[in-house]
Amino acid sequence: SSELTQDPAVSVALGQTVRITCQGDSLRSYYASWYQQKPGQAPVLVIYGKNNRPSGIPDRFSGSSSGNTASLTITGAQAEDEADYYCNSRDSSGNQLVFGGGTKLTVL
Amino acid sequence: EVQLVESGGGLVQPGGSLRLSCAASGFTVSSNYMSWVRQAPGKGLEWVSVIYSGGSTYYADSVKGRFTISRDNSKNTLYLQMNSLRAEDTAVYYCARGFPGDDAFDIWGQGTMVTVSS
């Protein structure tokens, strides 16, 4: 079982704001990174560290963290943002890495 | 261009072995931490193993004792030796580069499919 917990599915109206969360005890000590994965494609890093975006990722993607919860926020969701989103961090030991179970985002 | 290309996947019987390769270009494998991540059909991502630049290795509990991660610096290639394979190891296996200074994977390969079945 995953040490990082995500809601299985979330929906958002086109142009609205959506927050995807990731919960886990290790998030009190480590930042989460976030990945977008579309069907048949490899994951793509969208947020890492405190709130950093790799080159080429739109600024509508942002990250935050509080206590044991990390969040990915999409401000003004677009149709192309419909995808699976995964959080990733270290486990409580700090030696192993772990992914959340993933959240399927539907843009209505 | 920074790129990772996996190979070596295929169909193998339960109890069999397979070695996956991940050829890197545009950067040096030994200067970064590198991981294998897998995804069973219709399921989420599962971290499998990591090798750090200093050579330390760690494994998910589900593969510990059966899988071995390694690298060949002269070939700039990452490997995953998989022994005692089980049906539940069936998945697409991705290699990924650790983002320097952060716990994140910034470069991913396209994945290679491993099917364990009789």
Tab-separated table of C-alpha atoms in Angstrom:
chain	number	residue	atom	x	y	z
A	1	SER	CA	0.000	0.000	0.000
A	2	SER	CA	1.121	3.560	-0.796
A	3	GLU	CA	2.335	5.833	1.991
A	4	LEU	CA	1.050	8.788	-0.028
A	5	THR	CA	-2.725	9.093	-0.385
A	6	GLN	CA	-4.502	10.831	-3.266
A	7	ASP	CA	-8.163	11.133	-4.176
A	8	PRO	CA	-8.813	8.721	-7.075
A	9	ALA	CA	-10.705	11.226	-9.209
A	10	VAL	CA	-11.380	14.945	-9.368
A	11	SER	CA	-13.298	17.028	-11.894
A	12	VAL	CA	-13.173	20.717	-12.788
A	13	ALA	CA	-15.090	22.952	-15.148
A	14	LEU	CA	-13.114	24.412	-18.028
A	15	GLY	CA	-11.341	27.591	-16.904
A	16	GLN	CA	-11.919	26.999	-13.213
A	17	THR	CA	-9.403	26.236	-10.465
A	18	VAL	CA	-8.783	22.760	-9.094
A	19	ARG	CA	-6.605	21.486	-6.270
A	20	ILE	CA	-5.260	17.945	-6.138
A	21	THR	CA	-3.974	16.788	-2.764
A	22	CYS	CA	-1.471	14.241	-1.507
A	23	GLN	CA	-1.311	13.176	2.130
A	24	GLY	CA	1.423	11.353	3.988
A	25	ASP	CA	3.471	11.580	7.172
A	26	SER	CA	6.730	11.889	5.218
A	27	LEU	CA	5.478	15.146	3.692
A	28	ARG	CA	6.155	16.804	7.041
A	29	SER	CA	9.866	16.314	6.248
A	30	TYR	CA	10.120	16.159	2.455
A	31	TYR	CA	8.676	18.089	-0.462
A	32	ALA	CA	6.460	16.325	-2.963
A	33	SER	CA	6.974	16.414	-6.697
A	34	TRP	CA	4.057	16.179	-9.113
A	35	TYR	CA	3.733	14.398	-12.461
A	36	GLN	CA	1.200	14.563	-15.245
A	37	GLN	CA	0.585	11.426	-17.275
A	38	LYS	CA	-1.603	11.166	-20.345
A	39	PRO	CA	-2.710	7.805	-21.816
A	40	GLY	CA	0.104	5.901	-23.495
A	41	GLN	CA	2.726	8.455	-22.497
A	42	ALA	CA	5.506	8.646	-19.942
A	43	PRO	CA	4.976	10.876	-16.906
A	44	VAL	CA	6.009	14.524	-17.111
A	45	LEU	CA	7.316	16.500	-14.130
A	46	VAL	CA	5.149	19.580	-13.516
A	47	ILE	CA	6.084	20.733	-9.988
A	48	TYR	CA	9.077	20.043	-7.743
A	49	GLY	CA	10.530	21.406	-4.522
A	50	LYS	CA	8.748	24.177	-2.644
A	51	ASN	CA	6.948	25.402	-5.779
A	52	ASN	CA	9.117	25.100	-8.873
A	53	ARG	CA	8.097	24.479	-12.463
A	54	PRO	CA	10.401	22.884	-15.036
A	55	SER	CA	10.943	24.795	-18.240
A	56	GLY	CA	7.927	24.545	-20.511
A	57	ILE	CA	5.325	23.934	-17.804
A	58	PRO	CA	2.593	26.627	-17.858
A	59	ASP	CA	2.377	28.954	-14.873
A	60	ARG	CA	-1.205	27.860	-14.205
A	61	PHE	CA	0.402	24.904	-12.366
A	62	SER	CA	1.538	25.615	-8.808
A	63	GLY	CA	2.400	23.643	-5.690
A	64	SER	CA	2.074	24.154	-1.958
A	65	SER	CA	2.454	22.218	1.243
A	66	SER	CA	1.071	22.341	4.783
A	67	GLY	CA	1.703	19.793	7.478
A	68	ASN	CA	1.275	16.329	6.028
A	69	THR	CA	-0.470	17.511	2.866
A	70	ALA	CA	0.986	18.622	-0.464
A	71	SER	CA	-1.217	20.228	-3.088
A	72	LEU	CA	-1.080	20.782	-6.817
A	73	THR	CA	-3.250	23.646	-8.005
A	74	ILE	CA	-4.265	24.304	-11.590
A	75	THR	CA	-5.594	27.839	-11.985
A	76	GLY	CA	-7.755	28.121	-15.075
A	77	ALA	CA	-7.823	24.462	-16.097
A	78	GLN	CA	-7.608	23.736	-19.812
A	79	ALA	CA	-8.885	20.763	-21.763
A	80	GLU	CA	-5.316	19.580	-22.291
A	81	ASP	CA	-4.844	19.311	-18.523
A	82	GLU	CA	-7.113	16.266	-18.415
A	83	ALA	CA	-4.753	13.513	-17.281
A	84	ASP	CA	-3.634	11.405	-14.344
A	85	TYR	CA	-1.600	13.237	-11.713
A	86	TYR	CA	0.807	11.563	-9.301
A	87	CYS	CA	2.667	12.893	-6.289
A	88	ASN	CA	6.054	11.495	-5.294
A	89	SER	CA	8.290	11.875	-2.277
A	90	ARG	CA	10.432	9.894	0.089
A	91	ASP	CA	8.984	7.455	2.573
A	92	SER	CA	9.280	7.920	6.320
A	93	SER	CA	12.731	6.258	6.381
A	94	GLY	CA	14.057	8.707	3.816
A	95	ASN	CA	15.759	5.938	1.848
A	96	GLN	CA	12.934	4.726	-0.331
A	97	LEU	CA	10.810	6.739	-2.698
A	98	VAL	CA	7.086	6.402	-3.075
A	99	PHE	CA	4.316	7.522	-5.414
A	100	GLY	CA	0.767	8.348	-4.509
A	101	GLY	CA	-1.982	6.248	-6.029
A	102	GLY	CA	-2.772	8.931	-8.616
A	103	THR	CA	-5.695	11.272	-9.285
A	104	LYS	CA	-7.622	11.200	-12.535
A	105	LEU	CA	-8.506	14.773	-13.476
A	106	THR	CA	-11.502	15.323	-15.723
A	107	VAL	CA	-12.024	18.757	-17.298
A	108	LEU	CA	-15.730	19.298	-17.952
B	1	GLU	CA	19.442	16.338	-26.447
B	2	VAL	CA	18.887	14.884	-22.984
B	3	GLN	CA	17.266	11.509	-23.477
B	4	LEU	CA	16.702	8.076	-21.926
B	5	VAL	CA	15.969	5.002	-24.025
B	6	GLU	CA	14.932	1.730	-22.373
B	7	SER	CA	15.257	-1.714	-23.912
B	8	GLY	CA	15.196	-5.346	-22.898
B	9	GLY	CA	11.544	-5.889	-22.122
B	10	GLY	CA	9.592	-8.877	-23.339
B	11	LEU	CA	7.696	-12.010	-22.382
B	12	VAL	CA	9.219	-14.214	-19.690
B	13	GLN	CA	7.924	-17.192	-17.729
B	14	PRO	CA	7.335	-17.020	-13.984
B	15	GLY	CA	10.584	-17.642	-12.161
B	16	GLY	CA	12.609	-16.383	-15.096
B	17	SER	CA	15.043	-13.489	-15.434
B	18	LEU	CA	15.344	-10.399	-17.574
B	19	ARG	CA	17.757	-7.471	-17.741
B	20	LEU	CA	16.516	-4.041	-18.680
B	21	SER	CA	18.811	-1.363	-20.069
B	22	CYS	CA	18.421	2.401	-20.106
B	23	ALA	CA	20.829	4.270	-22.385
B	24	ALA	CA	21.343	7.913	-21.530
B	25	SER	CA	22.413	10.723	-23.828
B	26	GLY	CA	23.067	14.393	-23.167
B	27	PHE	CA	24.124	13.879	-19.544
B	28	THR	CA	26.209	11.546	-17.393
B	29	VAL	CA	24.348	8.771	-15.570
B	30	SER	CA	26.954	8.497	-12.822
B	31	SER	CA	26.602	12.198	-11.921
B	32	ASN	CA	22.893	11.894	-11.145
B	33	TYR	CA	20.676	9.641	-9.118
B	34	MET	CA	18.668	7.328	-11.351
B	35	SER	CA	15.558	5.252	-10.702
B	36	TRP	CA	13.369	2.587	-12.191
B	37	VAL	CA	9.621	3.118	-11.924
B	38	ARG	CA	6.995	0.660	-13.135
B	39	GLN	CA	3.337	0.799	-14.031
B	40	ALA	CA	1.176	-2.315	-14.184
B	41	PRO	CA	-1.557	-2.279	-16.853
B	42	GLY	CA	-4.302	0.137	-15.818
B	43	LYS	CA	-2.580	0.901	-12.502
B	44	GLY	CA	-0.582	3.735	-10.990
B	45	LEU	CA	3.138	4.413	-10.847
B	46	GLU	CA	5.249	2.312	-8.490
B	47	TRP	CA	8.805	3.240	-7.562
B	48	VAL	CA	11.125	0.219	-7.909
B	49	SER	CA	14.727	1.170	-7.217
B	50	VAL	CA	17.271	3.988	-7.044
B	51	ILE	CA	21.031	4.286	-7.458
B	52	TYR	CA	22.757	7.413	-6.209
B	53	SER	CA	25.813	9.027	-7.696
B	54	GLY	CA	27.915	7.629	-4.865
B	55	GLY	CA	26.723	4.114	-5.674
B	56	SER	CA	24.214	3.523	-2.859
B	57	THR	CA	21.186	1.523	-3.923
B	58	TYR	CA	17.703	1.084	-2.477
B	59	TYR	CA	14.724	-1.031	-3.449
B	60	ALA	CA	10.995	-1.211	-2.932
B	61	ASP	CA	10.040	-3.998	-0.529
B	62	SER	CA	8.160	-5.734	-3.367
B	63	VAL	CA	11.380	-6.363	-5.345
B	64	LYS	CA	14.074	-6.458	-2.656
B	65	GLY	CA	16.265	-9.515	-3.009
B	66	ARG	CA	15.063	-10.211	-6.547
B	67	PHE	CA	16.007	-7.069	-8.513
B	68	THR	CA	19.402	-5.373	-8.804
B	69	ILE	CA	20.031	-1.864	-10.106
B	70	SER	CA	23.425	-1.015	-11.550
B	71	ARG	CA	25.135	1.240	-14.063
B	72	ASP	CA	27.990	1.054	-16.542
B	73	ASN	CA	29.757	4.401	-16.567
B	74	SER	CA	31.698	3.592	-19.745
B	75	LYS	CA	28.431	2.960	-21.599
B	76	ASN	CA	26.484	5.679	-19.763
B	77	THR	CA	23.776	3.090	-19.208
B	78	LEU	CA	21.535	2.103	-16.301
B	79	TYR	CA	20.427	-1.493	-15.771
B	80	LEU	CA	17.816	-3.445	-13.862
B	81	GLN	CA	18.484	-7.154	-13.405
B	82	MET	CA	15.216	-8.883	-12.573
B	83	ASN	CA	15.279	-12.428	-11.198
B	84	SER	CA	12.590	-14.760	-9.852
B	85	LEU	CA	9.977	-12.868	-11.817
B	86	ARG	CA	6.324	-13.122	-10.812
B	87	ALA	CA	3.093	-12.361	-12.617
B	88	GLU	CA	2.710	-9.235	-10.484
B	89	ASP	CA	5.944	-7.857	-11.970
B	90	THR	CA	4.135	-7.419	-15.284
B	91	ALA	CA	4.340	-3.715	-16.078
B	92	VAL	CA	5.820	-0.982	-18.212
B	93	TYR	CA	9.213	-0.169	-16.724
B	94	TYR	CA	10.474	3.397	-16.956
B	95	CYS	CA	13.916	4.714	-16.111
B	96	ALA	CA	14.064	8.260	-14.818
B	97	ARG	CA	16.731	10.821	-13.938
B	98	GLY	CA	16.732	12.433	-10.536
B	99	PHE	CA	16.595	16.213	-10.668
B	100	PRO	CA	19.823	17.553	-9.175
B	101	GLY	CA	19.226	18.884	-5.670
B	102	ASP	CA	15.587	17.854	-5.434
B	103	ASP	CA	13.522	14.730	-4.970
B	104	ALA	CA	12.021	14.718	-8.436
B	105	PHE	CA	12.419	12.947	-11.749
B	106	ASP	CA	12.873	15.399	-14.584
B	107	ILE	CA	13.696	13.090	-17.488
B	108	TRP	CA	11.843	9.847	-18.251
B	109	GLY	CA	12.333	7.193	-20.884
B	110	GLN	CA	9.508	5.945	-23.068
B	111	GLY	CA	9.217	2.704	-21.112
B	112	THR	CA	9.674	-0.975	-21.916
B	113	MET	CA	6.993	-3.624	-21.355
B	114	VAL	CA	7.701	-6.685	-19.262
B	115	THR	CA	5.147	-9.493	-19.291
B	116	VAL	CA	5.512	-12.404	-16.904
B	117	SER	CA	3.288	-15.262	-18.016
B	118	SER	CA	3.386	-18.954	-18.817
